[in-house]
Coordinates of C-alpha atoms and ligand atoms in Angstrom, one line a residue:
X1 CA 25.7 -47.4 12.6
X2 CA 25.8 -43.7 11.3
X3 CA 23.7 -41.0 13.5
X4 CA 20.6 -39.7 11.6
X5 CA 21.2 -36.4 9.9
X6 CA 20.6 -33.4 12.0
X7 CA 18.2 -31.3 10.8
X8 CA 16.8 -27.7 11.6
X9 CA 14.9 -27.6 14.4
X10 CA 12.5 -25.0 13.2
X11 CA 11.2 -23.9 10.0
X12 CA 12.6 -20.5 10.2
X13 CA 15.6 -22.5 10.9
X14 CA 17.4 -22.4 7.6
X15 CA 16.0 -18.9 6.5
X16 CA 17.7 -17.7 9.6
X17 CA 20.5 -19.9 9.2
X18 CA 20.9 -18.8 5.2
X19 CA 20.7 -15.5 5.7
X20 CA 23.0 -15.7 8.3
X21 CA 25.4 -17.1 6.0
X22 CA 24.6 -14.7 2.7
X23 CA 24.7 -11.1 5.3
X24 CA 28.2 -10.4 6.2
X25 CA 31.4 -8.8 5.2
X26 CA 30.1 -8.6 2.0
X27 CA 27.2 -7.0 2.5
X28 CA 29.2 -4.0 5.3
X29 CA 32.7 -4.2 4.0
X30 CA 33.2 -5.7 0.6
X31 CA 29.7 -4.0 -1.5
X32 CA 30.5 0.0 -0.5
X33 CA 34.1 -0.3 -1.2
X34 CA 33.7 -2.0 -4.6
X35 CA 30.0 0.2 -5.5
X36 CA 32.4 3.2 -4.7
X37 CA 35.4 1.8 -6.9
X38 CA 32.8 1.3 -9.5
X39 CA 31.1 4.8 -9.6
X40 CA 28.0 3.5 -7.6
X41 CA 24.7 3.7 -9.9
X42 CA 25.5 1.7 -12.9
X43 CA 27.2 -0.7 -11.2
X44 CA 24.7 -0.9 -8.6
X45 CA 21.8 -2.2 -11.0
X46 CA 24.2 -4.4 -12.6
X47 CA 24.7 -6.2 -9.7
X48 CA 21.0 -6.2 -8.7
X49 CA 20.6 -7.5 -12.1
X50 CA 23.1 -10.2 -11.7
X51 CA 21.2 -11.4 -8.0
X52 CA 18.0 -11.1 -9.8
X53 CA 18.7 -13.3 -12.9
X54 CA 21.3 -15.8 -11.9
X55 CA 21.7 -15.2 -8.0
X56 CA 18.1 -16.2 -7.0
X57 CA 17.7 -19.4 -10.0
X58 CA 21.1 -20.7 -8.6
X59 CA 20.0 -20.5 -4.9
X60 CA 16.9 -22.6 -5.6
X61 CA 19.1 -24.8 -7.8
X62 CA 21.7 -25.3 -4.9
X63 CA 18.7 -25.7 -2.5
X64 CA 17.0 -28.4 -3.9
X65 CA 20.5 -30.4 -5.0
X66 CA 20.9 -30.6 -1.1
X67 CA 17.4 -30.9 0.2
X68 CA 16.8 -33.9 -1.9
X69 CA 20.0 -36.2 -1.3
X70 CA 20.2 -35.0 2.1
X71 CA 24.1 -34.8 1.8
X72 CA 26.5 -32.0 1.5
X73 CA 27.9 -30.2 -1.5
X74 CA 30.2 -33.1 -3.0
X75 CA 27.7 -36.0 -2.3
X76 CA 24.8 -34.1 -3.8
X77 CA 26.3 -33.3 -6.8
X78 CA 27.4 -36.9 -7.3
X79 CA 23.9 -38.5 -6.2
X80 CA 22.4 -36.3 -9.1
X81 CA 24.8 -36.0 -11.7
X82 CA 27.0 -39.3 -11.2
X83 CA 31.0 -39.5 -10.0
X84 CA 32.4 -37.6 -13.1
X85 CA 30.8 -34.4 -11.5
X86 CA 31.8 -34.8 -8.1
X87 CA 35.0 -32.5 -9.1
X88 CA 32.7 -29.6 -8.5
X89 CA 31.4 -30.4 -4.9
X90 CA 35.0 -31.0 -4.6
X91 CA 36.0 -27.5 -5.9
X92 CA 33.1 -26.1 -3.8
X93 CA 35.0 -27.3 -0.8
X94 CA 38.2 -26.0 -1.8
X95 CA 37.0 -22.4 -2.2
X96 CA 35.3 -22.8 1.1
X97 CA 38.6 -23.5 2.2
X98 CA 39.8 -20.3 0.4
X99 CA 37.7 -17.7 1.7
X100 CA 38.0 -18.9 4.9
X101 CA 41.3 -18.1 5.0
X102 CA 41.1 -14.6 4.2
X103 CA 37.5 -14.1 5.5
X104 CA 38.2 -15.0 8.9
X105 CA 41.4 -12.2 8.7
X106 CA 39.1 -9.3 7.9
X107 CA 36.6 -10.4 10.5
X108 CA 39.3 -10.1 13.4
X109 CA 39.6 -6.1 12.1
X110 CA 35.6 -6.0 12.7
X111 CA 36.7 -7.2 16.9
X112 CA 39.5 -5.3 17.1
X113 CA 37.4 -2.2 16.4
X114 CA 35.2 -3.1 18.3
X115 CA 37.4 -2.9 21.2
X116 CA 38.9 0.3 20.2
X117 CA 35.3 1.8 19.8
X118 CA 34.5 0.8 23.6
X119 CA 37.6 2.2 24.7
X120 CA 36.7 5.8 22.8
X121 CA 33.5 5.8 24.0
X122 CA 34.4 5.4 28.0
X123 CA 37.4 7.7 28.0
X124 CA 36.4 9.7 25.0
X125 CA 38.0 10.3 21.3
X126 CA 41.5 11.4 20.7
X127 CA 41.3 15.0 19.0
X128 CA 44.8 14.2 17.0
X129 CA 43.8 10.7 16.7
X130 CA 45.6 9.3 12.9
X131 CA 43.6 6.2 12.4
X132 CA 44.8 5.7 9.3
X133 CA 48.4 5.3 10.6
X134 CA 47.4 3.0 13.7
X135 CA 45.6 1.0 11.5
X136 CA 48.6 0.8 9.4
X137 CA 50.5 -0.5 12.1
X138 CA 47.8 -2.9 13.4
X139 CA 47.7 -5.0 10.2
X140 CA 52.2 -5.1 10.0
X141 CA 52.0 -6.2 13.7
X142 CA 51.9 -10.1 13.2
X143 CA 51.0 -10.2 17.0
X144 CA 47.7 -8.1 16.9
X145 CA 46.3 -10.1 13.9
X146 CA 47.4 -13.4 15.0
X147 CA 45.0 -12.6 18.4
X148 CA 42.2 -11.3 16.2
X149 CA 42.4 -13.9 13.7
X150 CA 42.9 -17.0 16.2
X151 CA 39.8 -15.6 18.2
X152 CA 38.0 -15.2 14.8
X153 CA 38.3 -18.8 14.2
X154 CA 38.1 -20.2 17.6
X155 CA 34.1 -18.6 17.9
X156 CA 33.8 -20.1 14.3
X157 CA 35.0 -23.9 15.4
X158 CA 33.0 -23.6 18.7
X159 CA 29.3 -23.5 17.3
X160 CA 30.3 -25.6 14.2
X161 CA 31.3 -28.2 16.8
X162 CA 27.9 -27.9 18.3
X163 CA 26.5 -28.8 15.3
X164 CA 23.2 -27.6 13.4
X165 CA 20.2 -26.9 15.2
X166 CA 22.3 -26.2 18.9
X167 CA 25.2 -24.7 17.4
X168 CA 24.5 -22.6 13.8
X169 CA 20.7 -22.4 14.5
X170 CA 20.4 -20.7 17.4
X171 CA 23.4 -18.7 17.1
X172 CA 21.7 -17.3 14.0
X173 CA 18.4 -17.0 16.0
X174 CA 19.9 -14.9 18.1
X175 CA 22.2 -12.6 16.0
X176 CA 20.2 -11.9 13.0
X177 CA 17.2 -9.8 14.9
X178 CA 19.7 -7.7 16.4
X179 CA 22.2 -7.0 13.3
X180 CA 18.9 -5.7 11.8
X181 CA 18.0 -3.7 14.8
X182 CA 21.5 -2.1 15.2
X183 CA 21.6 -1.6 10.9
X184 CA 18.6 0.4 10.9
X185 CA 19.9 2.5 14.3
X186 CA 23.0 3.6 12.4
X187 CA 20.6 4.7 8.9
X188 CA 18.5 6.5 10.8
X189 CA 21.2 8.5 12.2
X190 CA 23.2 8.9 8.4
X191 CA 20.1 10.0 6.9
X192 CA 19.8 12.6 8.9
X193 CA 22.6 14.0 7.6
X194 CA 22.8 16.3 5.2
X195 CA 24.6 13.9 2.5
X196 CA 22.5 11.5 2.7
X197 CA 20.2 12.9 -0.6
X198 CA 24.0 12.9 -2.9
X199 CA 24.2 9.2 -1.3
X200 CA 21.0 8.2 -2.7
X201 CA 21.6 10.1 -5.9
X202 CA 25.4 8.0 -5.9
X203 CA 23.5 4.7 -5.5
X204 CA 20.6 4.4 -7.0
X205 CA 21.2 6.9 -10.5
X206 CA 22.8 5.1 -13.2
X207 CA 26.1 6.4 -15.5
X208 CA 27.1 3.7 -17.6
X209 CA 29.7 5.6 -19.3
X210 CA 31.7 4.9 -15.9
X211 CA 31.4 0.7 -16.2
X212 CA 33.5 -1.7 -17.8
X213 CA 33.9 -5.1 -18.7
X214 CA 35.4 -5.5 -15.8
X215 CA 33.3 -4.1 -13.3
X216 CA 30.6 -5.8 -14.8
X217 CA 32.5 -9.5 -13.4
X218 CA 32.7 -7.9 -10.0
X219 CA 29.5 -7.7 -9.5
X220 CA 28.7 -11.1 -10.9
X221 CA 31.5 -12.3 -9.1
X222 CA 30.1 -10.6 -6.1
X223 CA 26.3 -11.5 -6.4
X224 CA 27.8 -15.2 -5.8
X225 CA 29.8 -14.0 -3.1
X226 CA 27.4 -12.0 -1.4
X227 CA 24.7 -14.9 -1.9
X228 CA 26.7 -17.6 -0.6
X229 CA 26.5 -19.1 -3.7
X230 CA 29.1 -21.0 -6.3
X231 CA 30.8 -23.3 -3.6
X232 CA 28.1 -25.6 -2.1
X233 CA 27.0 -23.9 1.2
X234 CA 23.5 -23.6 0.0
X235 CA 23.7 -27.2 -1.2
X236 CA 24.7 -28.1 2.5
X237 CA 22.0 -26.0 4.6
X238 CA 19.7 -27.2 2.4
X239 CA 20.3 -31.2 3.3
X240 CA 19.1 -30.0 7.3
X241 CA 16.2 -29.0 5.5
X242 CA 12.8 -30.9 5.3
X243 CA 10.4 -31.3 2.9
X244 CA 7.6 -29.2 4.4
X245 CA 9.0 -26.0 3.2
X246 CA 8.7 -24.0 0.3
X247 CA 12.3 -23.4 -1.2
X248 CA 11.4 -20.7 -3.1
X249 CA 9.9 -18.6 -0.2
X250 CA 13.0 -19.2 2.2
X251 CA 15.1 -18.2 -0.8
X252 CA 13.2 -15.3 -1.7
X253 CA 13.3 -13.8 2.0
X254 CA 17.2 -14.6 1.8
X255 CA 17.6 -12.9 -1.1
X256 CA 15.9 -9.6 -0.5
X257 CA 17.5 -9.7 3.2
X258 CA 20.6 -10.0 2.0
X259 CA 20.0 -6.9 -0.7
X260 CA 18.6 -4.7 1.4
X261 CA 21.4 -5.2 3.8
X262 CA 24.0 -4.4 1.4
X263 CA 22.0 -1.3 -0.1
X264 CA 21.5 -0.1 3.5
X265 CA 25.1 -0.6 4.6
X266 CA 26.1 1.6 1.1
X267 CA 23.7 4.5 1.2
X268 CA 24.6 4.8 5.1
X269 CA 28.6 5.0 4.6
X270 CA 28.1 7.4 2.0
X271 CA 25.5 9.5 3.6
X272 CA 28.0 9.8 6.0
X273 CA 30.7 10.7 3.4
X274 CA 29.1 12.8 1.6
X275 CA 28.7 14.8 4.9
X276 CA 32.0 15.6 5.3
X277 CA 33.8 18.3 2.9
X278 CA 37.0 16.6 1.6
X279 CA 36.6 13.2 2.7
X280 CA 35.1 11.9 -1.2
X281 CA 38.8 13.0 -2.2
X282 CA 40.6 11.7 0.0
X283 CA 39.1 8.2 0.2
X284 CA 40.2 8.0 -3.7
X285 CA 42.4 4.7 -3.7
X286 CA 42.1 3.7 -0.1
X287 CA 38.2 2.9 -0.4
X288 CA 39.4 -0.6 1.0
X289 CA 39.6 0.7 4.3
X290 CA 36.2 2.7 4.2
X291 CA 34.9 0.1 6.8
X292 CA 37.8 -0.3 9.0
X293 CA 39.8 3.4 8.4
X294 CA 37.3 6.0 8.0
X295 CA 34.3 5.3 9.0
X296 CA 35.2 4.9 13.1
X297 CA 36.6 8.9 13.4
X298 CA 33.3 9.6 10.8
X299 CA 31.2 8.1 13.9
X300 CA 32.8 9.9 17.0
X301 CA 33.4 13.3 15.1
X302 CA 30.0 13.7 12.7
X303 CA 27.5 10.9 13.2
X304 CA 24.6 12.1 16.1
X305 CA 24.7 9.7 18.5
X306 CA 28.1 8.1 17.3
X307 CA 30.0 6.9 20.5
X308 CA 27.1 5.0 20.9
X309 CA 26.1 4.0 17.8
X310 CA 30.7 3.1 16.9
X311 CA 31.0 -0.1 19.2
X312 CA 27.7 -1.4 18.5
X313 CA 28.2 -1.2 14.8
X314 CA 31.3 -2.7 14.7
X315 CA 30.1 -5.4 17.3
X316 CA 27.8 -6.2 14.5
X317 CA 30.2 -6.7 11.8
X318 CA 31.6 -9.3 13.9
X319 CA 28.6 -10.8 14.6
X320 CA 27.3 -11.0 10.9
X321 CA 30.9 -11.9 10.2
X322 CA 30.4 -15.1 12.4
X323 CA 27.0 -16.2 10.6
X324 CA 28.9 -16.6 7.4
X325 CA 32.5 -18.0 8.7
X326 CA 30.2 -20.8 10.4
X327 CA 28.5 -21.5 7.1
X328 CA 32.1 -21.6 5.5
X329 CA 33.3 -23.8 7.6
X330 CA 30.2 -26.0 7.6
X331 CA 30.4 -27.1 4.4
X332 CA 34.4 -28.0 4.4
X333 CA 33.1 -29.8 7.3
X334 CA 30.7 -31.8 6.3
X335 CA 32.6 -33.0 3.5
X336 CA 34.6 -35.1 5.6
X337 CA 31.8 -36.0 7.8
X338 CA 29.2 -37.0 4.8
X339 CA 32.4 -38.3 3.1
X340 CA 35.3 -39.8 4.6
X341 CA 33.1 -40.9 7.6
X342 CA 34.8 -38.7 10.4
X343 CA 32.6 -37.8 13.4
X344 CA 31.9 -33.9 13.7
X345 CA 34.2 -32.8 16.3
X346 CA 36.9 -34.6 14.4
X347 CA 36.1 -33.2 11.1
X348 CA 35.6 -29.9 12.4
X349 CA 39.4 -29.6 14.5
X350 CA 40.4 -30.8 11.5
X351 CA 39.4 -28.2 8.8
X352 CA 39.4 -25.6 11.2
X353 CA 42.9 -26.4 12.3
X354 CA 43.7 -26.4 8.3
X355 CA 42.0 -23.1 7.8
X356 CA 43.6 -21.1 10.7
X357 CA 47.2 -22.2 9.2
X358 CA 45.8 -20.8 6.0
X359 CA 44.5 -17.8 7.9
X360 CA 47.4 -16.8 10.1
X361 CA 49.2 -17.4 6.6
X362 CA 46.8 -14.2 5.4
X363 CA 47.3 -12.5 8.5
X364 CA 50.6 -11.6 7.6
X365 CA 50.5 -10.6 4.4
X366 CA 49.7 -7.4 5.0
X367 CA 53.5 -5.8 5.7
X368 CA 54.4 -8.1 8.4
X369 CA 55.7 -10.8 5.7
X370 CA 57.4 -9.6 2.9
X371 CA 57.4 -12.3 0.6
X372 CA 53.6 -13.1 0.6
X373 CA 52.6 -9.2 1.4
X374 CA 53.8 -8.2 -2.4
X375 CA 54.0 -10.4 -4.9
X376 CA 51.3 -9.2 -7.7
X377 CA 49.1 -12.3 -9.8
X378 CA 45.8 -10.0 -10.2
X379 CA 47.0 -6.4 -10.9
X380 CA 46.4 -3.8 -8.2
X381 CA 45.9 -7.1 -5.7
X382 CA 49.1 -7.6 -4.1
X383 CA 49.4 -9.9 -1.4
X384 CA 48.4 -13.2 -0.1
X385 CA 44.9 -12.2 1.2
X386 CA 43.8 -9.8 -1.7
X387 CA 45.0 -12.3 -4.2
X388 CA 42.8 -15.1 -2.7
X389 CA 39.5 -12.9 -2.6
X390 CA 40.2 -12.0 -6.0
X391 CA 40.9 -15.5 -7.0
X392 CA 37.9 -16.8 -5.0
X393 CA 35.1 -14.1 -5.6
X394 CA 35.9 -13.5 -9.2
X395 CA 36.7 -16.6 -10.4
X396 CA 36.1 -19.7 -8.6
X397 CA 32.5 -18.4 -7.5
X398 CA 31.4 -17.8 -11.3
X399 CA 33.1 -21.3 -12.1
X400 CA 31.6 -23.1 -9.5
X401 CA 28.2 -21.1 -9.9
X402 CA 28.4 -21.7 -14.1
X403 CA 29.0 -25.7 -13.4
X404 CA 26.7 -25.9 -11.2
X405 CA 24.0 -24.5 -13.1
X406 CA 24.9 -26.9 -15.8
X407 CA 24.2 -29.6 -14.0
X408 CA 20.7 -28.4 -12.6
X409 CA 19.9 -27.0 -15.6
X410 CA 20.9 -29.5 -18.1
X411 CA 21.9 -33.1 -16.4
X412 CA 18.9 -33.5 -13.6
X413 CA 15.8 -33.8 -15.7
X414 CA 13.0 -31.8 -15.5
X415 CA 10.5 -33.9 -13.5
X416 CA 13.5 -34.1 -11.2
X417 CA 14.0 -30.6 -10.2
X418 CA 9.8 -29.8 -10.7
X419 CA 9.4 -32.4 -8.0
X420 CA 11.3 -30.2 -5.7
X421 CA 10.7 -27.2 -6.6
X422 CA 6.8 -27.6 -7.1
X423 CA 4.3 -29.0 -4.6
X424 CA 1.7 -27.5 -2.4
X425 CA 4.0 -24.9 -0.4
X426 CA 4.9 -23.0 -3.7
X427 CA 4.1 -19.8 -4.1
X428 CA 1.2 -19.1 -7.1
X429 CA 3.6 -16.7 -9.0
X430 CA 6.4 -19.3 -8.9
X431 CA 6.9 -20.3 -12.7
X432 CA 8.6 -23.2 -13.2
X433 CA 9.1 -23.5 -17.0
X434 CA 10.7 -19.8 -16.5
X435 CA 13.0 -20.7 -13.8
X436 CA 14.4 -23.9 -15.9
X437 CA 14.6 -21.7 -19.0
X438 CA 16.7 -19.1 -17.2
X439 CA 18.6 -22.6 -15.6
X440 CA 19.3 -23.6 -19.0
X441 CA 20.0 -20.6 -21.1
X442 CA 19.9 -16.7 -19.9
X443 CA 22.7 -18.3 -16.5
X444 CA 24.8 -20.1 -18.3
X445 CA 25.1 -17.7 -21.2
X446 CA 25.7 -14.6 -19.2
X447 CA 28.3 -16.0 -16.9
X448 CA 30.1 -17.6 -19.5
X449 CA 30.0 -14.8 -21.7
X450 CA 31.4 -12.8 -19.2
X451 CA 34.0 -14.8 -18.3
X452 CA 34.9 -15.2 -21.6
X453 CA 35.1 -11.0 -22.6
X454 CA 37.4 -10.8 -19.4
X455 CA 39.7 -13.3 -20.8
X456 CA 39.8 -11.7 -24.2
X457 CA 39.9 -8.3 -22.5
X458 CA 42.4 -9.3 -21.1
X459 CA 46.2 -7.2 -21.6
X460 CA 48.8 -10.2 -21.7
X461 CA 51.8 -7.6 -21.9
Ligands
LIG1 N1 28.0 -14.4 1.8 C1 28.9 -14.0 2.8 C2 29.1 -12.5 2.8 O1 28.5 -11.8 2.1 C3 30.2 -14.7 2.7 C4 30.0 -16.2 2.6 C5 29.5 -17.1 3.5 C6 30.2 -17.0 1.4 N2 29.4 -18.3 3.0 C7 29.8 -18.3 1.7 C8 30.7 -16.6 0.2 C9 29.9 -19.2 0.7 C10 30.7 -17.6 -0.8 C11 30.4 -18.9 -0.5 O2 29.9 -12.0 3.5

């Protein structure tokens, strides 16, 4: 006899749990550095565009393929769309697979500075300190990463393992008040610098002269990315969910969370940029690192209150790292519990043990392996782990996203997805026919045209 399927034990539960999975390197990391590559403003509202018009319809879309089968990404699919879909649950699960790999990298740098933080803050912070350089050395020294990385993954396994109400749910529970407490700590302090009114003015005012084609499929790309969305991990927290909720009020709170998060995260880095004469320069190609490089000396030399505020900010990347690795790994997971029959803990050592080979594989492609630390597929991403995000955010996310909208949008029928979707928890602005319309038309248009001008923009020389 199976088990009956764990649910959410609350029904905060899954927003807590969502927006667990949505905030995270993303939001802290990945959004400044590429809104700063980008030239901010312009960019900016594309991508608030993107979340707007195709980010929140596919959430609800993913949502409801989940809540109403009650199985994970590849057996929802198939349950609404029949076996010839199932290919893009199944692709959902291999880009889980993907960014966990590479995710799980990054998210060790978020401990490791952690540590360093405390250390600065109890015995104080080097005056000749050259972060840049240590950090340098950290990422070539396979030792180093292969601790962070391992640990990384072994916090991930553990609460997977525990499941979804004991393990992700209260995790989330716990770490998601305090991210937002320890967010809004560090603006308060960036604001009140003095380049915190050019950080605005950077964010928020528009230059399209500086946006291309491009940029405009990062931040699609990243709107799935930064969402959770294109790969089935809304499909598969939405199957713990019950029927009593409203799905488009948990996935409006996730949404505007999630937002807020990243436009907090920008306009504090920059305010703290802006602040200090030179740095804009200097940051020029390394933006990468703005998280990891810059910002910890930024803290101890310019921010008030930094050695405080350093170790807990970083403590916090980890933490909202953790919320989304879990939801990662869930859904590989669950695959092979909802699928192949496995019991949890065996499904879980399984993918997990797969994804750490694939992860200590990213680890050292940063210097410490030659062959997988050059080689070039996606110009100006060389490397093993920049070549997967690349791979993953800006093209398997859209894919994924694009098919999956197609089959909301065009194979489920409409009394189908109304069904779900409307009932007596729905909001009175919800409009249905608008939300299918944009299912059906405005999503699958944009992202395909889209990925269709980067093709053709493309310089095969
Ligand atoms: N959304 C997370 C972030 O912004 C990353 C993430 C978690 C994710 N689960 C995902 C990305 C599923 C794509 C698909 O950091």
């Amino acid at each position: 006899m199976s088990q009956p399927r764990d649910h959410w034990s609350s029904r905060a539960g899954f927003v807590l749990a969502a927006a667990g999975s949505a905030i995270g390197l993303g939001n802290l990391w990945k959004f400044p550095y590429i809104a700063w590559e980008n030239d901010g403003g312009a960019f900016v509202l594309v991508y608030l565009v993107c979340i707007a018009l195709v980010g929140l319809p596919i959430m609800l879309g993913e949502i409801l393929l989940g809540r109403r089968s009650q199985k994970s990404a590849v057996g929802a699919i198939k349950e609404a769309a029949g076996k010839n879909w199932g290919f893009v649950g199944g692709l959902g699960v291999f880009t889980g697979f993907v960014i966990l790999g590479y995710y799980a990298v990054i998210a060790g740098w978020g401990l490791r500075n952690f540590v360093m933080c405390l250390g600065w803050t109890l015995n104080g912070f080097p005056a000749q300190a050259d972060l840049a350089g240590e950090f340098g050395l950290f990422l070539a020294d396979w030792k180093a990463q292969f601790v962070t990385t391992v640990l990384f993954m072994a916090a991930t396994v553990f609460v997977v393992l525990r499941g979804i109400g004991k393990g992700i749910e209260s995790v989330s529970r716990r770490l998601m008040p305090l991210l937002m407490g320890i967010l809004l700590l560090v603006l308060a302090s960036a604001l009140s610098m003095e380049g915190a009114g050019e950080a605005l003015q950077f964010v928020f005012a528009p230059n399209f002269g500086e946006l291309d084609i491009n940029g405009v499929l990062e931040a699609l790309g990243h709107s799935f990315f930064t969402l959770s969305l294109g790969m089935g991990a809304m499909i598969t927290y939405g199957s713990y969910m019950g029927r009593d909720e409203s799905i488009i009020r948990s996935s409006l709170v996730v949404v505007v969370l999630d937002t807020l998060i990243a436009l907090v995260a920008a306009v504090a880095m920059f305010s703290v940029i802006f602040s200090v004469a030179g740095l804009q320069d200097q940051l020029g190609r390394s933006s990468v690192g703005m998280l990891f490089i810059t910002l910890p000396s930024l803290f101890y030399n310019h921010v008030p209150l930094g050695s405080l505020l350093a170790p807990l900010f970083y403590i916090l990347v980890s933490f909202a790292a953790l919320t989304s690795t879990i939801s990662i790994l869930e859904v590989v997971a669950a695959y092979f519990i909802d699928e192949r029959g496995m019991t949890r803990p065996r499904a879980v050592a399984l993918t997990g043990g797969g994804t750490l080979i694939l992860s200590v594989l990213c680890s050292l492609s940063l210097g410490a392996w030659g062959p997988i630390s050059n080689f070039e597929i996606f110009p100006g991403k060389a490397g093993l782990l920049s070549t997967l995000d690349h791979l993953a955010s800006n093209w398997l996310l859209p894919v994924g996203g694009l098919l999956t909208t197609i089959i909301v949008g065009w194979v489920l029928s409409a009394a189908i997805t109304k069904g779900e979707l409307v009932d007596d928890n729905t909001p009175t602005w919800f409009r249905y026919d608008l939300w299918r319309l944009v299912m059906r038309y405005v999503v699958p248009v944009a992202v395909g045209a889209i990925i269709i001008a980067v093709i053709l923009g493309r310089d095969f020389s």
